[in-house]
Amino acid sequence: MVIKVFLASSSGSTAIKKKQQDVVAFLEALKVDYTPLDIACNEDNRAWMRQNVPEEKKPANGIPLPPQIFNEESYCGDYDTFFNAKEDNSVYAFLGLPPPPGSKEAEQANNSHIMENGTHTEETNADENLDESTEVPVKERNGEAHGEGDQAADDEEGAEGDADDEAEEEVPAADEEEEAVEETDEAHAYEEEELEEEELQQLEEQGEQGSEEEDEADVQENEEDDLEETQEEEAE
């Protein structure tokens, strides 16, 4: 496979010269073997290039400009398509060449191959599952048997759930009894406190009465002492 690059050695266009230099320099950097074909000094090269560029790839005036790239007689593209392939790391695919091992393009091709194989595997598995699902009668019989077992298990779970509900209902009853006992104890304690307060109040009242009686007795004694002293003075 020979890569042919059609160039114009004596072109007066600076843009065409830069494009030709870009293509040649990049191919040399990739170590791609190519054959430069000058269309300025060789009319046969010019005629062959213009004849083999596809009509849909030709410009509006129908005259393709260099550089034009071919792989043998197969058209690869012009500078613009070459530039896009270079930006996408797909120059070897653009040239119709296998990418060398270890290159970015080879890694991308490998990843694409893995993704395609993975997708194919998933589709194969899906097809196998569909084939297995066609055994409807066997699965229906198994499904019925399994459904009966599930129904029995659901009934047992329902019975256990009812028992748990009853146990939960009994627990609040016990809690209510404990609350009632606590309320009774609190009532007794309150009554005892009231009785103690009443007793203390009675003792205080009795103490006050006793002190008043003592005071009256002291007053009477003092009055009696004063009368005795007065009588003695009068007797003298």
PDB file of C-alpha atoms in Angstrom:
ATOM      1  CA  MET A   1       0.000   0.000   0.000  1.00  0.00           C
ATOM      2  CA  VAL A   2       1.488   3.256  -1.144  1.00  0.00           C
ATOM      3  CA  ILE A   3       0.340   6.607   0.222  1.00  0.00           C
ATOM      4  CA  LYS A   4       0.349   9.201  -2.556  1.00  0.00           C
ATOM      5  CA  VAL A   5       0.449  12.902  -1.738  1.00  0.00           C
ATOM      6  CA  PHE A   6      -0.177  15.237  -4.689  1.00  0.00           C
ATOM      7  CA  LEU A   7       1.690  18.537  -4.233  1.00  0.00           C
ATOM      8  CA  ALA A   8       2.438  21.717  -6.219  1.00  0.00           C
ATOM      9  CA  SER A   9       6.129  22.488  -5.839  1.00  0.00           C
ATOM     10  CA  SER A  10       5.885  25.891  -7.544  1.00  0.00           C
ATOM     11  CA  SER A  11       2.576  27.111  -6.155  1.00  0.00           C
ATOM     12  CA  GLY A  12       2.280  30.843  -5.680  1.00  0.00           C
ATOM     13  CA  SER A  13      -0.245  30.438  -2.824  1.00  0.00           C
ATOM     14  CA  THR A  14       1.227  30.711   0.655  1.00  0.00           C
ATOM     15  CA  ALA A  15      -1.792  28.904   2.152  1.00  0.00           C
ATOM     16  CA  ILE A  16      -1.323  25.913  -0.162  1.00  0.00           C
ATOM     17  CA  LYS A  17       2.394  25.749   0.664  1.00  0.00           C
ATOM     18  CA  LYS A  18       1.717  25.730   4.415  1.00  0.00           C
ATOM     19  CA  LYS A  19      -0.922  23.016   4.067  1.00  0.00           C
ATOM     20  CA  GLN A  20       1.446  20.841   1.999  1.00  0.00           C
ATOM     21  CA  GLN A  21       4.251  21.295   4.536  1.00  0.00           C
ATOM     22  CA  ASP A  22       1.879  20.390   7.399  1.00  0.00           C
ATOM     23  CA  VAL A  23       0.810  17.124   5.734  1.00  0.00           C
ATOM     24  CA  VAL A  24       4.340  16.073   4.782  1.00  0.00           C
ATOM     25  CA  ALA A  25       5.821  16.953   8.204  1.00  0.00           C
ATOM     26  CA  PHE A  26       3.127  15.012  10.061  1.00  0.00           C
ATOM     27  CA  LEU A  27       3.506  11.902   7.888  1.00  0.00           C
ATOM     28  CA  GLU A  28       7.271  11.987   8.406  1.00  0.00           C
ATOM     29  CA  ALA A  29       6.781  12.368  12.163  1.00  0.00           C
ATOM     30  CA  LEU A  30       4.580   9.251  12.157  1.00  0.00           C
ATOM     31  CA  LYS A  31       7.153   7.490   9.968  1.00  0.00           C
ATOM     32  CA  VAL A  32       4.527   6.761   7.348  1.00  0.00           C
ATOM     33  CA  ASP A  33       5.953   5.890   3.955  1.00  0.00           C
ATOM     34  CA  TYR A  34       4.510   8.117   1.241  1.00  0.00           C
ATOM     35  CA  THR A  35       5.242   9.158  -2.328  1.00  0.00           C
ATOM     36  CA  PRO A  36       5.109  12.898  -3.199  1.00  0.00           C
ATOM     37  CA  LEU A  37       3.714  13.554  -6.672  1.00  0.00           C
ATOM     38  CA  ASP A  38       4.255  17.034  -8.163  1.00  0.00           C
ATOM     39  CA  ILE A  39       1.375  18.333 -10.278  1.00  0.00           C
ATOM     40  CA  ALA A  40       3.186  21.574 -11.239  1.00  0.00           C
ATOM     41  CA  CYS A  41       5.915  19.864 -13.282  1.00  0.00           C
ATOM     42  CA  ASN A  42       4.003  16.763 -14.385  1.00  0.00           C
ATOM     43  CA  GLU A  43       0.796  17.019 -16.385  1.00  0.00           C
ATOM     44  CA  ASP A  44       0.056  13.295 -15.956  1.00  0.00           C
ATOM     45  CA  ASN A  45       0.027  13.675 -12.150  1.00  0.00           C
ATOM     46  CA  ARG A  46      -2.230  16.718 -12.448  1.00  0.00           C
ATOM     47  CA  ALA A  47      -4.673  14.907 -14.766  1.00  0.00           C
ATOM     48  CA  TRP A  48      -4.704  11.734 -12.648  1.00  0.00           C
ATOM     49  CA  MET A  49      -5.395  13.711  -9.440  1.00  0.00           C
ATOM     50  CA  ARG A  50      -8.234  15.721 -10.955  1.00  0.00           C
ATOM     51  CA  GLN A  51      -9.768  12.611 -12.475  1.00  0.00           C
ATOM     52  CA  ASN A  52      -9.695  10.456  -9.324  1.00  0.00           C
ATOM     53  CA  VAL A  53     -10.941  12.964  -6.768  1.00  0.00           C
ATOM     54  CA  PRO A  54     -14.650  12.106  -6.253  1.00  0.00           C
ATOM     55  CA  GLU A  55     -17.095  14.603  -7.683  1.00  0.00           C
ATOM     56  CA  GLU A  56     -18.738  15.242  -4.314  1.00  0.00           C
ATOM     57  CA  LYS A  57     -15.311  16.149  -2.862  1.00  0.00           C
ATOM     58  CA  LYS A  58     -14.421  18.654  -5.549  1.00  0.00           C
ATOM     59  CA  PRO A  59     -14.857  22.393  -4.922  1.00  0.00           C
ATOM     60  CA  ALA A  60     -17.533  24.460  -6.673  1.00  0.00           C
ATOM     61  CA  ASN A  61     -15.291  25.259  -9.671  1.00  0.00           C
ATOM     62  CA  GLY A  62     -14.576  21.517 -10.155  1.00  0.00           C
ATOM     63  CA  ILE A  63     -10.777  21.870  -9.834  1.00  0.00           C
ATOM     64  CA  PRO A  64      -9.345  20.224  -6.667  1.00  0.00           C
ATOM     65  CA  LEU A  65      -6.329  21.972  -5.127  1.00  0.00           C
ATOM     66  CA  PRO A  66      -3.312  20.293  -3.529  1.00  0.00           C
ATOM     67  CA  PRO A  67      -2.587  18.674  -1.213  1.00  0.00           C
ATOM     68  CA  GLN A  68      -4.721  15.631  -2.130  1.00  0.00           C
ATOM     69  CA  ILE A  69      -4.030  12.267  -0.463  1.00  0.00           C
ATOM     70  CA  PHE A  70      -4.605   8.760  -1.859  1.00  0.00           C
ATOM     71  CA  ASN A  71      -3.922   5.219  -0.699  1.00  0.00           C
ATOM     72  CA  GLU A  72      -3.037   3.578  -4.010  1.00  0.00           C
ATOM     73  CA  GLU A  73      -6.126   4.401  -6.139  1.00  0.00           C
ATOM     74  CA  SER A  74      -8.391   4.938  -3.084  1.00  0.00           C
ATOM     75  CA  TYR A  75      -9.112   8.551  -2.255  1.00  0.00           C
ATOM     76  CA  CYS A  76      -8.389   9.512   1.382  1.00  0.00           C
ATOM     77  CA  GLY A  77      -9.124  13.239   1.420  1.00  0.00           C
ATOM     78  CA  ASP A  78      -7.827  16.786   1.154  1.00  0.00           C
ATOM     79  CA  TYR A  79      -6.101  18.939   3.759  1.00  0.00           C
ATOM     80  CA  ASP A  80      -9.264  19.741   5.723  1.00  0.00           C
ATOM     81  CA  THR A  81     -10.237  16.073   6.224  1.00  0.00           C
ATOM     82  CA  PHE A  82      -6.599  15.246   7.034  1.00  0.00           C
ATOM     83  CA  PHE A  83      -6.544  17.991   9.678  1.00  0.00           C
ATOM     84  CA  ASN A  84      -9.771  16.716  11.289  1.00  0.00           C
ATOM     85  CA  ALA A  85      -8.348  13.166  11.417  1.00  0.00           C
ATOM     86  CA  LYS A  86      -5.187  14.510  13.048  1.00  0.00           C
ATOM     87  CA  GLU A  87      -7.243  16.305  15.713  1.00  0.00           C
ATOM     88  CA  ASP A  88      -9.249  13.109  16.396  1.00  0.00           C
ATOM     89  CA  ASN A  89      -6.134  10.874  16.588  1.00  0.00           C
ATOM     90  CA  SER A  90      -7.449   8.883  13.619  1.00  0.00           C
ATOM     91  CA  VAL A  91      -4.847   9.586  10.905  1.00  0.00           C
ATOM     92  CA  TYR A  92      -4.140   5.884  10.316  1.00  0.00           C
ATOM     93  CA  ALA A  93      -7.825   5.218   9.758  1.00  0.00           C
ATOM     94  CA  PHE A  94      -7.919   8.243   7.447  1.00  0.00           C
ATOM     95  CA  LEU A  95      -5.005   6.788   5.437  1.00  0.00           C
ATOM     96  CA  GLY A  96      -6.497   3.279   5.464  1.00  0.00           C
ATOM     97  CA  LEU A  97      -3.533   1.887   7.458  1.00  0.00           C
ATOM     98  CA  PRO A  98      -3.530  -0.262  10.623  1.00  0.00           C
ATOM     99  CA  PRO A  99      -2.394   1.775  13.664  1.00  0.00           C
ATOM    100  CA  PRO A 100       0.915   0.665  15.201  1.00  0.00           C
ATOM    101  CA  PRO A 101       0.770  -1.049  18.630  1.00  0.00           C
ATOM    102  CA  GLY A 102       1.007   1.367  21.543  1.00  0.00           C
ATOM    103  CA  SER A 103      -0.296   4.386  19.633  1.00  0.00           C
ATOM    104  CA  LYS A 104      -3.291   6.405  20.859  1.00  0.00           C
ATOM    105  CA  GLU A 105      -5.249   5.355  17.824  1.00  0.00           C
ATOM    106  CA  ALA A 106      -4.557   1.670  18.574  1.00  0.00           C
ATOM    107  CA  GLU A 107      -5.738   2.125  22.179  1.00  0.00           C
ATOM    108  CA  GLN A 108      -8.921   3.847  20.993  1.00  0.00           C
ATOM    109  CA  ALA A 109      -9.579   1.045  18.521  1.00  0.00           C
ATOM    110  CA  ASN A 110      -9.023  -1.540  21.265  1.00  0.00           C
ATOM    111  CA  ASN A 111     -11.439   0.241  23.618  1.00  0.00           C
ATOM    112  CA  SER A 112     -14.044   0.461  20.879  1.00  0.00           C
ATOM    113  CA  HIS A 113     -13.628  -3.255  20.211  1.00  0.00           C
ATOM    114  CA  ILE A 114     -14.099  -4.070  23.905  1.00  0.00           C
ATOM    115  CA  MET A 115     -17.243  -1.936  24.077  1.00  0.00           C
ATOM    116  CA  GLU A 116     -18.654  -3.616  20.994  1.00  0.00           C
ATOM    117  CA  ASN A 117     -17.922  -7.073  22.426  1.00  0.00           C
ATOM    118  CA  GLY A 118     -19.497  -6.122  25.744  1.00  0.00           C
ATOM    119  CA  THR A 119     -22.628  -4.886  24.033  1.00  0.00           C
ATOM    120  CA  HIS A 120     -22.748  -8.042  21.947  1.00  0.00           C
ATOM    121  CA  THR A 121     -22.403 -10.159  25.107  1.00  0.00           C
ATOM    122  CA  GLU A 122     -25.244  -8.312  26.808  1.00  0.00           C
ATOM    123  CA  GLU A 123     -27.458  -8.790  23.764  1.00  0.00           C
ATOM    124  CA  THR A 124     -26.575 -12.511  23.672  1.00  0.00           C
ATOM    125  CA  ASN A 125     -27.455 -12.885  27.351  1.00  0.00           C
ATOM    126  CA  ALA A 126     -30.735 -11.070  26.753  1.00  0.00           C
ATOM    127  CA  ASP A 127     -31.522 -13.428  23.869  1.00  0.00           C
ATOM    128  CA  GLU A 128     -30.724 -16.448  26.040  1.00  0.00           C
ATOM    129  CA  ASN A 129     -33.020 -15.149  28.775  1.00  0.00           C
ATOM    130  CA  LEU A 130     -35.792 -14.709  26.227  1.00  0.00           C
ATOM    131  CA  ASP A 131     -35.251 -18.266  25.009  1.00  0.00           C
ATOM    132  CA  GLU A 132     -35.474 -19.585  28.560  1.00  0.00           C
ATOM    133  CA  SER A 133     -38.618 -17.592  29.206  1.00  0.00           C
ATOM    134  CA  THR A 134     -40.416 -19.489  26.426  1.00  0.00           C
ATOM    135  CA  GLU A 135     -40.765 -22.485  28.761  1.00  0.00           C
ATOM    136  CA  VAL A 136     -44.040 -21.148  30.069  1.00  0.00           C
ATOM    137  CA  PRO A 137     -45.847 -24.341  31.169  1.00  0.00           C
ATOM    138  CA  VAL A 138     -43.054 -25.542  33.466  1.00  0.00           C
ATOM    139  CA  LYS A 139     -42.630 -22.148  35.014  1.00  0.00           C
ATOM    140  CA  GLU A 140     -46.369 -21.777  35.519  1.00  0.00           C
ATOM    141  CA  ARG A 141     -46.543 -25.113  37.374  1.00  0.00           C
ATOM    142  CA  ASN A 142     -43.566 -24.159  39.482  1.00  0.00           C
ATOM    143  CA  GLY A 143     -45.059 -20.756  40.049  1.00  0.00           C
ATOM    144  CA  GLU A 144     -48.336 -22.268  41.311  1.00  0.00           C
ATOM    145  CA  ALA A 145     -46.534 -24.579  43.715  1.00  0.00           C
ATOM    146  CA  HIS A 146     -44.361 -21.767  44.901  1.00  0.00           C
ATOM    147  CA  GLY A 147     -47.405 -19.531  45.214  1.00  0.00           C
ATOM    148  CA  GLU A 148     -49.122 -22.047  47.527  1.00  0.00           C
ATOM    149  CA  GLY A 149     -45.998 -22.237  49.687  1.00  0.00           C
ATOM    150  CA  ASP A 150     -45.841 -18.479  49.802  1.00  0.00           C
ATOM    151  CA  GLN A 151     -49.521 -18.296  50.779  1.00  0.00           C
ATOM    152  CA  ALA A 152     -48.932 -20.722  53.670  1.00  0.00           C
ATOM    153  CA  ALA A 153     -45.913 -18.744  54.791  1.00  0.00           C
ATOM    154  CA  ASP A 154     -47.963 -15.533  54.601  1.00  0.00           C
ATOM    155  CA  ASP A 155     -50.691 -17.143  56.755  1.00  0.00           C
ATOM    156  CA  GLU A 156     -48.124 -18.173  59.374  1.00  0.00           C
ATOM    157  CA  GLU A 157     -46.642 -14.699  59.369  1.00  0.00           C
ATOM    158  CA  GLY A 158     -50.142 -13.258  59.737  1.00  0.00           C
ATOM    159  CA  ALA A 159     -50.828 -15.488  62.751  1.00  0.00           C
ATOM    160  CA  GLU A 160     -47.539 -14.484  64.344  1.00  0.00           C
ATOM    161  CA  GLY A 161     -48.371 -10.852  63.679  1.00  0.00           C
ATOM    162  CA  ASP A 162     -51.767 -11.234  65.420  1.00  0.00           C
ATOM    163  CA  ALA A 163     -50.076 -12.866  68.424  1.00  0.00           C
ATOM    164  CA  ASP A 164     -47.609 -10.017  68.606  1.00  0.00           C
ATOM    165  CA  ASP A 165     -50.468  -7.519  68.446  1.00  0.00           C
ATOM    166  CA  GLU A 166     -52.229  -9.277  71.334  1.00  0.00           C
ATOM    167  CA  ALA A 167     -49.030  -9.246  73.362  1.00  0.00           C
ATOM    168  CA  GLU A 168     -48.650  -5.561  72.647  1.00  0.00           C
ATOM    169  CA  GLU A 169     -52.240  -4.994  73.774  1.00  0.00           C
ATOM    170  CA  GLU A 170     -51.532  -6.808  77.075  1.00  0.00           C
ATOM    171  CA  VAL A 171     -48.529  -4.647  77.794  1.00  0.00           C
ATOM    172  CA  PRO A 172     -50.523  -1.403  77.968  1.00  0.00           C
ATOM    173  CA  ALA A 173     -52.935  -3.070  80.460  1.00  0.00           C
ATOM    174  CA  ALA A 174     -50.022  -3.843  82.768  1.00  0.00           C
ATOM    175  CA  ASP A 175     -48.796  -0.300  82.371  1.00  0.00           C
ATOM    176  CA  GLU A 176     -52.223   1.020  83.339  1.00  0.00           C
ATOM    177  CA  GLU A 177     -52.186  -1.083  86.551  1.00  0.00           C
ATOM    178  CA  GLU A 178     -48.766   0.280  87.458  1.00  0.00           C
ATOM    179  CA  GLU A 179     -49.976   3.827  86.829  1.00  0.00           C
ATOM    180  CA  ALA A 180     -53.028   3.207  89.040  1.00  0.00           C
ATOM    181  CA  VAL A 181     -50.806   1.897  91.873  1.00  0.00           C
ATOM    182  CA  GLU A 182     -48.524   4.905  91.540  1.00  0.00           C
ATOM    183  CA  GLU A 183     -51.499   7.265  91.675  1.00  0.00           C
ATOM    184  CA  THR A 184     -52.806   5.474  94.838  1.00  0.00           C
ATOM    185  CA  ASP A 185     -49.402   5.760  96.506  1.00  0.00           C
ATOM    186  CA  GLU A 186     -49.242   9.417  95.639  1.00  0.00           C
ATOM    187  CA  ALA A 187     -52.719   9.931  97.107  1.00  0.00           C
ATOM    188  CA  HIS A 188     -51.698   8.179 100.357  1.00  0.00           C
ATOM    189  CA  ALA A 189     -48.549  10.242 100.587  1.00  0.00           C
ATOM    190  CA  TYR A 190     -50.553  13.416 100.042  1.00  0.00           C
ATOM    191  CA  GLU A 191     -53.038  12.437 102.766  1.00  0.00           C
ATOM    192  CA  GLU A 192     -50.195  11.681 105.193  1.00  0.00           C
ATOM    193  CA  GLU A 193     -48.651  15.055 104.478  1.00  0.00           C
ATOM    194  CA  GLU A 194     -51.990  16.736 105.172  1.00  0.00           C
ATOM    195  CA  LEU A 195     -52.373  14.835 108.478  1.00  0.00           C
ATOM    196  CA  GLU A 196     -48.871  15.796 109.563  1.00  0.00           C
ATOM    197  CA  GLU A 197     -49.576  19.424 108.770  1.00  0.00           C
ATOM    198  CA  GLU A 198     -52.828  19.306 110.782  1.00  0.00           C
ATOM    199  CA  GLU A 199     -51.060  17.711 113.768  1.00  0.00           C
ATOM    200  CA  LEU A 200     -48.324  20.314 113.690  1.00  0.00           C
ATOM    201  CA  GLN A 201     -50.898  23.058 113.510  1.00  0.00           C
ATOM    202  CA  GLN A 202     -52.777  21.596 116.532  1.00  0.00           C
ATOM    203  CA  LEU A 203     -49.560  21.330 118.524  1.00  0.00           C
ATOM    204  CA  GLU A 204     -48.714  24.911 117.734  1.00  0.00           C
ATOM    205  CA  GLU A 205     -52.188  26.069 118.826  1.00  0.00           C
ATOM    206  CA  GLN A 206     -51.917  24.094 122.059  1.00  0.00           C
ATOM    207  CA  GLY A 207     -48.516  25.591 122.710  1.00  0.00           C
ATOM    208  CA  GLU A 208     -49.860  29.076 122.180  1.00  0.00           C
ATOM    209  CA  GLN A 209     -52.764  28.432 124.573  1.00  0.00           C
ATOM    210  CA  GLY A 210     -50.373  27.095 127.188  1.00  0.00           C
ATOM    211  CA  SER A 211     -48.175  30.120 126.956  1.00  0.00           C
ATOM    212  CA  GLU A 212     -51.192  32.420 127.343  1.00  0.00           C
ATOM    213  CA  GLU A 213     -52.324  30.548 130.485  1.00  0.00           C
ATOM    214  CA  GLU A 214     -48.838  30.816 131.932  1.00  0.00           C
ATOM    215  CA  ASP A 215     -48.817  34.532 131.274  1.00  0.00           C
ATOM    216  CA  GLU A 216     -52.191  34.943 133.034  1.00  0.00           C
ATOM    217  CA  ALA A 217     -50.956  32.933 135.998  1.00  0.00           C
ATOM    218  CA  ASP A 218     -47.868  35.124 136.257  1.00  0.00           C
ATOM    219  CA  VAL A 219     -50.052  38.242 136.179  1.00  0.00           C
ATOM    220  CA  GLN A 220     -52.258  36.888 138.958  1.00  0.00           C
ATOM    221  CA  GLU A 221     -49.248  36.034 141.119  1.00  0.00           C
ATOM    222  CA  ASN A 222     -47.840  39.474 140.650  1.00  0.00           C
ATOM    223  CA  GLU A 223     -51.151  41.039 141.586  1.00  0.00           C
ATOM    224  CA  GLU A 224     -51.365  38.873 144.723  1.00  0.00           C
ATOM    225  CA  ASP A 225     -47.822  39.825 145.707  1.00  0.00           C
ATOM    226  CA  ASP A 226     -48.653  43.474 145.300  1.00  0.00           C
ATOM    227  CA  LEU A 227     -51.792  43.122 147.522  1.00  0.00           C
ATOM    228  CA  GLU A 228     -49.810  41.395 150.257  1.00  0.00           C
ATOM    229  CA  GLU A 229     -47.177  44.108 150.242  1.00  0.00           C
ATOM    230  CA  THR A 230     -49.850  46.802 150.427  1.00  0.00           C
ATOM    231  CA  GLN A 231     -51.591  45.104 153.361  1.00  0.00           C
ATOM    232  CA  GLU A 232     -48.307  44.788 155.245  1.00  0.00           C
ATOM    233  CA  GLU A 233     -47.542  48.431 154.772  1.00  0.00           C
ATOM    234  CA  GLU A 234     -50.953  49.453 156.048  1.00  0.00           C
ATOM    235  CA  ALA A 235     -50.598  47.191 159.068  1.00  0.00           C
ATOM    236  CA  GLU A 236     -47.361  48.879 160.049  1.00  0.00           C
TER     237      GLU A 236
END
